[in-house]
């Protein structure tokens, strides 16, 4: 639990640095923030869920998670640069088209693999 709390504190520090447009963003302070670096800044959209347990034995961890969520809810990150002016319906259609392309590519690859297996 101590490691998790350190990682969450580092995540909070990164989010604060991003929201205040600081020159240095402390991504290297935690493995969690290193992994999430691409997802937190630049072109990404960020959404955070905080899950807690209703069990009484977990009340200390639940309270810590709620305090973390409370601190983070006031942080406003700048909008993703490429998505500022996009209409959500246009984004949805682009995503559907990308899924269709990926399915077609997967089918072609599967056919190629089956064709190679048939020749062996």
Tab-separated table of C-alpha atoms in Angstrom:
chain	number	residue	atom	x	y	z
A	1	UNK	CA	0.000	0.000	0.000
A	2	UNK	CA	2.904	2.365	0.681
A	3	UNK	CA	4.215	1.922	-2.877
A	4	UNK	CA	0.767	2.585	-4.304
A	5	UNK	CA	0.423	5.763	-2.257
A	6	UNK	CA	3.855	6.974	-3.433
A	7	UNK	CA	2.855	6.314	-7.036
A	8	UNK	CA	-0.417	8.191	-6.597
A	9	UNK	CA	1.409	11.109	-4.981
A	10	UNK	CA	3.793	11.175	-7.962
A	11	UNK	CA	0.809	11.073	-10.333
A	12	UNK	CA	-0.717	14.024	-8.502
A	13	UNK	CA	2.575	15.939	-8.809
A	14	UNK	CA	2.673	15.268	-12.559
A	15	UNK	CA	-0.910	16.411	-13.006
A	16	UNK	CA	-0.224	19.595	-11.033
A	17	UNK	CA	2.858	20.316	-13.128
A	18	UNK	CA	0.905	19.764	-16.349
A	19	UNK	CA	-1.970	21.979	-15.251
A	20	UNK	CA	0.333	24.841	-14.278
A	21	UNK	CA	2.347	24.519	-17.523
A	22	UNK	CA	5.635	24.010	-15.677
A	23	UNK	CA	8.737	23.514	-17.751
A	24	UNK	CA	9.720	20.300	-15.917
A	25	UNK	CA	7.167	17.504	-15.573
A	26	UNK	CA	8.313	14.885	-12.994
A	27	UNK	CA	7.404	11.747	-14.971
A	28	UNK	CA	10.469	9.859	-13.677
A	29	UNK	CA	9.437	10.015	-10.018
A	30	UNK	CA	7.411	6.798	-10.297
A	31	UNK	CA	7.006	3.788	-12.532
A	32	UNK	CA	3.309	4.638	-12.797
A	33	UNK	CA	3.989	8.129	-14.132
A	34	UNK	CA	6.660	6.808	-16.521
A	35	UNK	CA	4.126	4.372	-17.978
A	36	UNK	CA	1.384	7.011	-18.176
A	37	UNK	CA	3.592	9.801	-19.570
A	38	UNK	CA	2.201	9.523	-23.119
A	39	UNK	CA	-1.359	9.325	-21.819
A	40	UNK	CA	-1.201	12.370	-19.566
A	41	UNK	CA	0.306	15.046	-21.758
A	42	UNK	CA	0.283	16.209	-25.328
A	43	UNK	CA	-2.254	14.583	-27.625
A	44	UNK	CA	-4.083	12.429	-25.088
A	45	UNK	CA	-7.431	12.762	-23.400
A	46	UNK	CA	-7.353	11.938	-19.714
A	47	UNK	CA	-10.129	10.421	-17.616
A	48	UNK	CA	-9.575	9.075	-14.138
A	49	UNK	CA	-11.670	6.571	-12.224
A	50	UNK	CA	-11.220	6.014	-8.516
A	51	UNK	CA	-12.568	2.742	-7.215
A	52	UNK	CA	-13.058	2.023	-3.542
A	53	UNK	CA	-14.180	-0.955	-1.539
A	54	UNK	CA	-17.303	-0.751	0.637
A	55	UNK	CA	-15.752	-3.182	3.147
A	56	UNK	CA	-15.114	-1.706	6.580
A	57	UNK	CA	-11.639	-3.267	6.729
A	58	UNK	CA	-10.688	-1.196	3.649
A	59	UNK	CA	-11.928	2.139	5.015
A	60	UNK	CA	-8.410	3.577	5.428
A	61	UNK	CA	-7.527	2.831	1.797
A	62	UNK	CA	-10.945	4.027	0.613
A	63	UNK	CA	-10.509	7.312	2.479
A	64	UNK	CA	-7.028	7.777	1.012
A	65	UNK	CA	-8.388	7.120	-2.498
A	66	UNK	CA	-11.206	9.621	-1.985
A	67	UNK	CA	-8.759	12.260	-0.724
A	68	UNK	CA	-6.617	11.662	-3.803
A	69	UNK	CA	-9.652	11.994	-6.070
A	70	UNK	CA	-10.672	15.177	-4.295
A	71	UNK	CA	-7.230	16.710	-4.870
A	72	UNK	CA	-7.211	15.660	-8.537
A	73	UNK	CA	-10.711	16.855	-9.427
A	74	UNK	CA	-9.639	20.486	-9.283
A	75	UNK	CA	-6.753	19.987	-11.715
A	76	UNK	CA	-7.554	21.066	-15.260
A	77	UNK	CA	-5.269	19.778	-17.976
A	78	UNK	CA	-5.135	21.621	-21.263
A	79	UNK	CA	-7.224	20.082	-24.055
A	80	UNK	CA	-5.570	17.578	-26.341
A	81	UNK	CA	-4.084	19.650	-29.142
A	82	UNK	CA	-5.437	17.681	-32.097
A	83	UNK	CA	-8.908	17.175	-30.625
A	84	UNK	CA	-9.825	20.726	-29.620
A	85	UNK	CA	-12.059	21.537	-32.573
A	86	UNK	CA	-13.274	18.060	-33.514
A	87	UNK	CA	-16.925	17.217	-33.421
A	88	UNK	CA	-17.561	14.098	-31.284
A	89	UNK	CA	-19.662	12.555	-34.055
A	90	UNK	CA	-16.817	13.029	-36.537
A	91	UNK	CA	-14.438	11.387	-34.038
A	92	UNK	CA	-16.857	8.469	-33.662
A	93	UNK	CA	-17.097	7.967	-37.422
A	94	UNK	CA	-13.293	8.105	-37.729
A	95	UNK	CA	-12.969	5.504	-34.984
A	96	UNK	CA	-15.520	3.239	-36.689
A	97	UNK	CA	-13.634	3.560	-39.978
A	98	UNK	CA	-10.357	2.705	-38.234
A	99	UNK	CA	-11.930	-0.378	-36.633
A	100	UNK	CA	-13.212	-1.491	-40.037
A	101	UNK	CA	-9.718	-1.042	-41.537
A	102	UNK	CA	-8.118	-3.015	-38.706
A	103	UNK	CA	-10.648	-5.840	-39.096
A	104	UNK	CA	-9.944	-6.001	-42.834
A	105	UNK	CA	-6.186	-6.075	-42.200
A	106	UNK	CA	-6.636	-8.836	-39.618
A	107	UNK	CA	-8.752	-10.885	-42.048
A	108	UNK	CA	-6.112	-10.475	-44.782
A	109	UNK	CA	-3.359	-11.510	-42.398
A	110	UNK	CA	-5.384	-14.529	-41.253
A	111	UNK	CA	-5.986	-15.549	-44.871
A	112	UNK	CA	-2.281	-15.217	-45.620
A	113	UNK	CA	-1.374	-17.383	-42.635
A	114	UNK	CA	-3.957	-20.019	-43.606
A	115	UNK	CA	-2.669	-19.976	-47.185
A	116	UNK	CA	0.899	-20.565	-46.001
A	117	UNK	CA	-0.231	-23.405	-43.747
A	118	UNK	CA	-2.090	-25.025	-46.671
A	119	UNK	CA	1.048	-24.926	-48.840
A	120	UNK	CA	3.207	-26.610	-46.192
